GROMACS .gro file of C-alpha atoms in nm:
model
  290
    1MET     CA    1   6.798   6.165   8.608
    2LEU     CA    2   6.791   5.812   8.473
    3ALA     CA    3   6.969   5.755   8.143
    4ASN     CA    4   6.652   5.641   7.968
    5MET     CA    5   6.444   5.939   8.080
    6ALA     CA    6   6.435   6.235   7.843
    7ARG     CA    7   6.485   6.580   7.995
    8LEU     CA    8   6.153   6.764   7.980
    9ILE     CA    9   6.140   7.124   7.860
   10ARG     CA   10   5.931   7.377   8.051
   11SER     CA   11   6.145   7.689   8.007
   12ALA     CA   12   6.423   7.828   7.790
   13GLY     CA   13   6.734   8.040   7.814
   14CYS     CA   14   6.965   8.200   7.559
   15LEU     CA   15   7.338   8.272   7.567
   16ILE     CA   16   7.462   8.524   7.310
   17ILE     CA   17   7.840   8.496   7.271
   18GLY     CA   18   8.062   8.751   7.101
   19ASP     CA   19   8.287   9.048   7.165
   20GLU     CA   20   8.134   9.206   6.855
   21VAL     CA   21   7.794   9.215   7.024
   22LEU     CA   22   7.933   9.371   7.342
   23ASN     CA   23   8.136   9.637   7.162
   24GLY     CA   24   7.853   9.736   6.929
   25LYS     CA   25   8.016   9.617   6.608
   26ILE     CA   26   7.713   9.406   6.519
   27LEU     CA   27   7.346   9.422   6.608
   28ASP     CA   28   7.228   9.086   6.741
   29THR     CA   29   6.900   8.963   6.595
   30ASN     CA   30   6.925   8.600   6.705
   31LEU     CA   31   6.773   8.665   7.046
   32PHE     CA   32   6.471   8.820   6.874
   33GLU     CA   33   6.434   8.510   6.656
   34PHE     CA   34   6.476   8.276   6.952
   35ALA     CA   35   6.221   8.463   7.164
   36LYS     CA   36   5.963   8.437   6.885
   37PHE     CA   37   6.050   8.069   6.842
   38CYS     CA   38   5.999   7.996   7.212
   39PHE     CA   39   5.664   8.175   7.228
   40SER     CA   40   5.513   8.077   6.894
   41GLU     CA   41   5.668   7.739   6.812
   42LEU     CA   42   5.742   7.575   7.146
   43CYS     CA   43   5.499   7.758   7.376
   44VAL     CA   44   5.754   7.778   7.656
   45PRO     CA   45   5.867   8.092   7.840
   46LEU     CA   46   6.210   8.238   7.767
   47LYS     CA   47   6.321   8.292   8.128
   48LYS     CA   48   6.662   8.451   8.097
   49THR     CA   49   6.917   8.577   7.846
   50VAL     CA   50   7.289   8.636   7.902
   51VAL     CA   51   7.535   8.810   7.671
   52CYS     CA   52   7.906   8.741   7.717
   53GLY     CA   53   8.233   8.791   7.535
   54ASP     CA   54   8.466   8.548   7.361
   55ASP     CA   55   8.630   8.446   7.686
   56HIS     CA   56   8.653   8.085   7.803
   57SER     CA   57   8.579   8.144   8.171
   58ASP     CA   58   8.306   8.398   8.091
   59ILE     CA   59   8.125   8.151   7.865
   60VAL     CA   60   8.142   7.879   8.131
   61ALA     CA   61   8.019   8.116   8.404
   62SER     CA   62   7.743   8.262   8.185
   63LEU     CA   63   7.619   7.917   8.093
   64GLN     CA   64   7.608   7.828   8.462
   65VAL     CA   65   7.389   8.133   8.528
   66LEU     CA   66   7.130   7.993   8.288
   67ARG     CA   67   7.156   7.643   8.429
   68ASN     CA   68   7.118   7.777   8.783
   69ALA     CA   69   6.806   7.960   8.666
   70GLU     CA   70   6.662   7.616   8.583
   71CYS     CA   71   6.637   7.682   8.210
   72ASP     CA   72   6.561   7.339   8.066
   73PHE     CA   73   6.641   7.433   7.705
   74ILE     CA   74   6.939   7.661   7.641
   75VAL     CA   75   7.050   7.780   7.299
   76THR     CA   76   7.386   7.947   7.244
   77SER     CA   77   7.464   8.176   6.953
   78GLY     CA   78   7.812   8.258   6.826
   79GLY     CA   79   8.174   8.164   6.870
   80ILE     CA   80   8.199   7.851   6.652
   81GLY     CA   81   8.404   7.982   6.359
   82SER     CA   82   8.759   7.910   6.242
   83THR     CA   83   8.959   8.179   6.422
   84HIS     CA   84   9.139   8.183   6.757
   85ASP     CA   85   8.855   8.361   6.938
   86ASP     CA   86   8.594   8.102   6.837
   87ILE     CA   87   8.602   7.899   7.158
   88THR     CA   88   8.238   7.817   7.230
   89TYR     CA   89   8.269   7.443   7.163
   90ASP     CA   90   8.573   7.413   7.387
   91ALA     CA   91   8.420   7.621   7.667
   92ILE     CA   92   8.092   7.430   7.672
   93ALA     CA   93   8.278   7.100   7.667
   94ALA     CA   94   8.471   7.221   7.971
   95ALA     CA   95   8.148   7.328   8.143
   96PHE     CA   96   8.022   6.969   8.119
   97ASN     CA   97   8.364   6.809   8.170
   98VAL     CA   98   8.356   6.625   7.836
   99PRO     CA   99   8.626   6.605   7.566
  100CYS     CA  100   8.628   6.838   7.265
  101THR     CA  101   8.781   6.663   6.964
  102LEU     CA  102   8.771   6.653   6.586
  103ASP     CA  103   8.445   6.488   6.480
  104LEU     CA  104   8.489   6.267   6.176
  105GLU     CA  105   8.121   6.268   6.080
  106THR     CA  106   8.125   6.648   6.063
  107VAL     CA  107   8.451   6.638   5.864
  108ALA     CA  108   8.287   6.398   5.618
  109LYS     CA  109   7.994   6.640   5.578
  110MET     CA  110   8.242   6.924   5.519
  111ASN     CA  111   8.426   6.727   5.251
  112ALA     CA  112   8.104   6.620   5.081
  113LEU     CA  113   7.971   6.975   5.056
  114ARG     CA  114   8.291   7.185   5.041
  115GLY     CA  115   8.550   6.937   4.913
  116ASP     CA  116   8.658   7.148   4.614
  117TYR     CA  117   8.706   7.450   4.839
  118LEU     CA  118   8.902   7.252   5.099
  119LEU     CA  119   9.143   7.121   4.833
  120LYS     CA  120   9.245   7.480   4.752
  121LEU     CA  121   9.344   7.555   5.111
  122THR     CA  122   9.690   7.533   5.261
  123GLN     CA  123   9.729   7.287   5.548
  124PRO     CA  124   9.720   7.565   5.814
  125GLN     CA  125   9.403   7.703   5.652
  126ARG     CA  126   9.250   7.356   5.641
  127ASP     CA  127   9.336   7.301   6.007
  128ALA     CA  128   9.162   7.629   6.089
  129PHE     CA  129   8.856   7.520   5.892
  130TYR     CA  130   8.847   7.193   6.084
  131ARG     CA  131   8.825   7.389   6.411
  132MET     CA  132   8.457   7.416   6.320
  133ALA     CA  133   8.436   7.036   6.334
  134THR     CA  134   8.611   7.012   6.672
  135ILE     CA  135   8.312   6.969   6.898
  136PRO     CA  136   8.212   6.830   7.240
  137GLN     CA  137   8.198   6.451   7.260
  138ALA     CA  138   7.982   6.233   7.481
  139SER     CA  139   8.099   6.081   7.807
  140GLU     CA  140   7.945   5.800   8.011
  141SER     CA  141   7.728   6.046   8.203
  142VAL     CA  142   7.680   6.330   7.951
  143PRO     CA  143   7.514   6.256   7.615
  144VAL     CA  144   7.605   6.465   7.311
  145LEU     CA  145   7.382   6.476   7.005
  146LYS     CA  146   7.467   6.602   6.657
  147LEU     CA  147   7.174   6.719   6.448
  148PHE     CA  148   7.220   6.781   6.076
  149THR     CA  149   6.884   6.942   6.012
  150ASP     CA  150   6.962   7.100   5.672
  151LYS     CA  151   7.105   6.880   5.397
  152SER     CA  152   7.262   7.180   5.228
  153LEU     CA  153   7.469   7.266   5.538
  154TRP     CA  154   7.754   7.076   5.700
  155VAL     CA  155   7.708   7.269   6.026
  156PRO     CA  156   7.559   7.048   6.299
  157ILE     CA  157   7.352   7.158   6.593
  158VAL     CA  158   7.547   7.016   6.886
  159GLY     CA  159   7.327   6.927   7.182
  160VAL     CA  160   7.494   6.862   7.518
  161ASN     CA  161   7.318   6.677   7.799
  162GLU     CA  162   6.976   6.730   7.634
  163GLN     CA  163   6.994   7.088   7.761
  164VAL     CA  164   7.243   7.308   7.575
  165TYR     CA  165   7.227   7.344   7.196
  166ILE     CA  166   7.513   7.521   7.020
  167LEU     CA  167   7.424   7.727   6.712
  168PRO     CA  168   7.624   7.964   6.491
  169GLY     CA  169   7.597   8.338   6.535
  170VAL     CA  170   7.544   8.417   6.165
  171PRO     CA  171   7.176   8.520   6.161
  172GLN     CA  172   7.084   8.339   5.839
  173LEU     CA  173   7.233   8.011   5.965
  174PHE     CA  174   7.093   8.055   6.315
  175LYS     CA  175   6.740   8.097   6.184
  176ARG     CA  176   6.761   7.799   5.945
  177LEU     CA  177   6.903   7.565   6.207
  178LEU     CA  178   6.666   7.682   6.479
  179SER     CA  179   6.372   7.580   6.264
  180GLY     CA  180   6.512   7.228   6.233
  181LEU     CA  181   6.591   7.207   6.603
  182GLY     CA  182   6.227   7.263   6.688
  183GLU     CA  183   6.122   6.933   6.537
  184SER     CA  184   6.378   6.749   6.749
  185VAL     CA  185   6.289   6.900   7.087
  186LYS     CA  186   5.911   6.937   7.057
  187PRO     CA  187   5.839   6.583   7.187
  188ARG     CA  188   6.002   6.685   7.518
  189VAL     CA  189   5.820   7.016   7.554
  190ILE     CA  190   5.562   7.069   7.828
  191GLN     CA  191   5.375   7.349   7.658
  192LEU     CA  192   5.244   7.653   7.837
  193LYS     CA  193   5.006   7.756   7.563
  194CYS     CA  194   4.915   8.121   7.553
  195ASN     CA  195   4.688   8.342   7.350
  196ARG     CA  196   4.812   8.688   7.263
  197TYR     CA  197   4.633   8.994   7.132
  198PHE     CA  198   4.746   9.347   7.051
  199VAL     CA  199   4.580   9.687   7.063
  200LYS     CA  200   4.731  10.005   6.921
  201THR     CA  201   4.664  10.362   7.028
  202THR     CA  202   4.809  10.709   7.000
  203THR     CA  203   4.742  10.768   7.370
  204GLY     CA  204   5.068  10.824   7.560
  205GLU     CA  205   5.201  10.574   7.811
  206LEU     CA  206   5.163  10.812   8.106
  207SER     CA  207   4.793  10.839   8.031
  208LEU     CA  208   4.766  10.462   7.988
  209ALA     CA  209   4.952  10.371   8.307
  210PRO     CA  210   4.678  10.419   8.572
  211TYR     CA  211   4.417  10.229   8.370
  212LEU     CA  212   4.649   9.941   8.278
  213THR     CA  213   4.772   9.911   8.637
  214ALA     CA  214   4.415   9.883   8.766
  215LEU     CA  215   4.319   9.637   8.492
  216GLN     CA  216   4.623   9.418   8.565
  217GLN     CA  217   4.523   9.407   8.931
  218ARG     CA  218   4.170   9.301   8.839
  219CYS     CA  219   4.305   9.028   8.611
  220ASN     CA  220   4.531   8.900   8.889
  221GLU     CA  221   4.237   8.886   9.130
  222THR     CA  222   4.008   8.716   8.878
  223TYR     CA  223   4.239   8.464   8.709
  224GLY     CA  224   4.538   8.441   8.943
  225PRO     CA  225   4.872   8.626   8.938
  226GLY     CA  226   5.038   8.605   8.597
  227ALA     CA  227   4.758   8.418   8.423
  228VAL     CA  228   4.684   8.731   8.220
  229LYS     CA  229   4.970   8.970   8.148
  230LEU     CA  230   4.928   9.320   8.013
  231GLY     CA  231   5.218   9.501   7.852
  232SER     CA  232   5.272   9.837   7.687
  233TYR     CA  233   5.536   9.925   7.432
  234PRO     CA  234   5.597  10.264   7.268
  235HIS     CA  235   5.684  10.267   6.897
  236LEU     CA  236   5.825  10.617   6.905
  237ASN     CA  237   5.894  10.659   6.533
  238TRP     CA  238   5.541  10.544   6.454
  239ARG     CA  239   5.395  10.764   6.730
  240ILE     CA  240   5.194  10.464   6.841
  241ASN     CA  241   5.179  10.262   7.162
  242THR     CA  242   5.081   9.897   7.152
  243ILE     CA  243   4.929   9.704   7.438
  244SER     CA  244   4.969   9.327   7.455
  245ILE     CA  245   4.714   9.105   7.629
  246ILE     CA  246   4.857   8.758   7.692
  247GLY     CA  247   4.652   8.487   7.857
  248GLU     CA  248   4.748   8.137   7.962
  249GLU     CA  249   4.555   7.848   7.810
  250ALA     CA  250   4.340   7.814   8.124
  251VAL     CA  251   4.196   8.161   8.071
  252PRO     CA  252   3.887   8.130   7.847
  253ILE     CA  253   3.916   8.289   7.503
  254ASP     CA  254   3.588   8.472   7.560
  255ALA     CA  255   3.733   8.629   7.873
  256LEU     CA  256   4.043   8.745   7.687
  257ARG     CA  257   3.834   8.883   7.403
  258SER     CA  258   3.632   9.073   7.662
  259ILE     CA  259   3.952   9.224   7.804
  260VAL     CA  260   4.064   9.325   7.454
  261ALA     CA  261   3.728   9.492   7.390
  262GLU     CA  262   3.748   9.674   7.723
  263VAL     CA  263   4.098   9.800   7.646
  264VAL     CA  264   3.989   9.932   7.305
  265ALA     CA  265   3.690  10.104   7.463
  266ASN     CA  266   3.884  10.268   7.745
  267ILE     CA  267   4.218  10.387   7.613
  268GLY     CA  268   4.084  10.631   7.353
  269GLU     CA  269   4.272  10.807   7.073
  270ASN     CA  270   4.233  10.583   6.770
  271ALA     CA  271   4.242  10.259   6.967
  272ALA     CA  272   4.205   9.944   6.756
  273GLU     CA  273   4.299   9.580   6.772
  274ILE     CA  274   4.588   9.479   6.543
  275THR     CA  275   4.743   9.149   6.439
  276SER     CA  276   5.076   9.012   6.559
  277GLU     CA  277   5.211   9.074   6.208
  278GLU     CA  278   5.122   9.442   6.236
  279GLU     CA  279   5.291   9.457   6.576
  280ASP     CA  280   5.604   9.292   6.433
  281LEU     CA  281   5.608   9.542   6.149
  282MET     CA  282   5.617   9.836   6.389
  283SER     CA  283   5.879   9.663   6.603
  284THR     CA  284   6.119   9.589   6.318
  285THR     CA  285   6.073   9.860   6.053
  286GLU     CA  286   6.054  10.236   6.021
  287PRO     CA  287   5.730  10.408   5.920
  288PRO     CA  288   5.696  10.504   5.553
  289VAL     CA  289   5.818  10.850   5.463
  290ALA     CA  290   5.527  11.085   5.411
   0.00000   0.00000   0.00000
């Protein structure tokens, strides 16, 4: 790739880093946020996700899995704190064979926003804090970009080779920074715009399966394989199944609306179209207590 040619984005990948995720100490929500971001904000498919521990070689190998899968836009979550097991910056620098050193611009941001706090620290504590400003640096062949997308935060988004973007694992920070990252990468995105609809029903999945299988086959024959995707998801606590109908931009809206109407008419048992917000509600919350 020529130096003056921006890397285009057609697909995404996500690397979740943390022993705490693998041992069940915390419940990761960042992948959920990133998946919504890819679909709704960027209109690119999230192709692959990898979860790995706080291990240098594991991070390097896991990142390579995503790069080998030709994910153009990779976001990492976790492992950029002040303790000994926060090694994401160092590992990703090693993966691209670039140096990882104290970044004075990030230190200046830290001092501007947290100067009073830093003055209270002992030198070893301050050194540990500055680990969070020890980040990958550019080489002649690998560009590194620092994005300070939130003026109230000193934490940068570190972008390596216009492909890998390193974000914190703290959900509140991840979500805030991800929003800012979108504005930076959108000019490089080749959007695969989709339209998505949802239908809910109390009909069980086993009863739905033959009909949905036949309908998916018809959609493949009419619009091409994958142009329309049907999915079914059981919300067990709500005693409701939802069916998603996702169509690529080339599929006419009228055709998708016709498929939605057909699904409602054929799956029975209180079938009705619902909004994406209603689907999210059932996916993320428990039903009200009767």
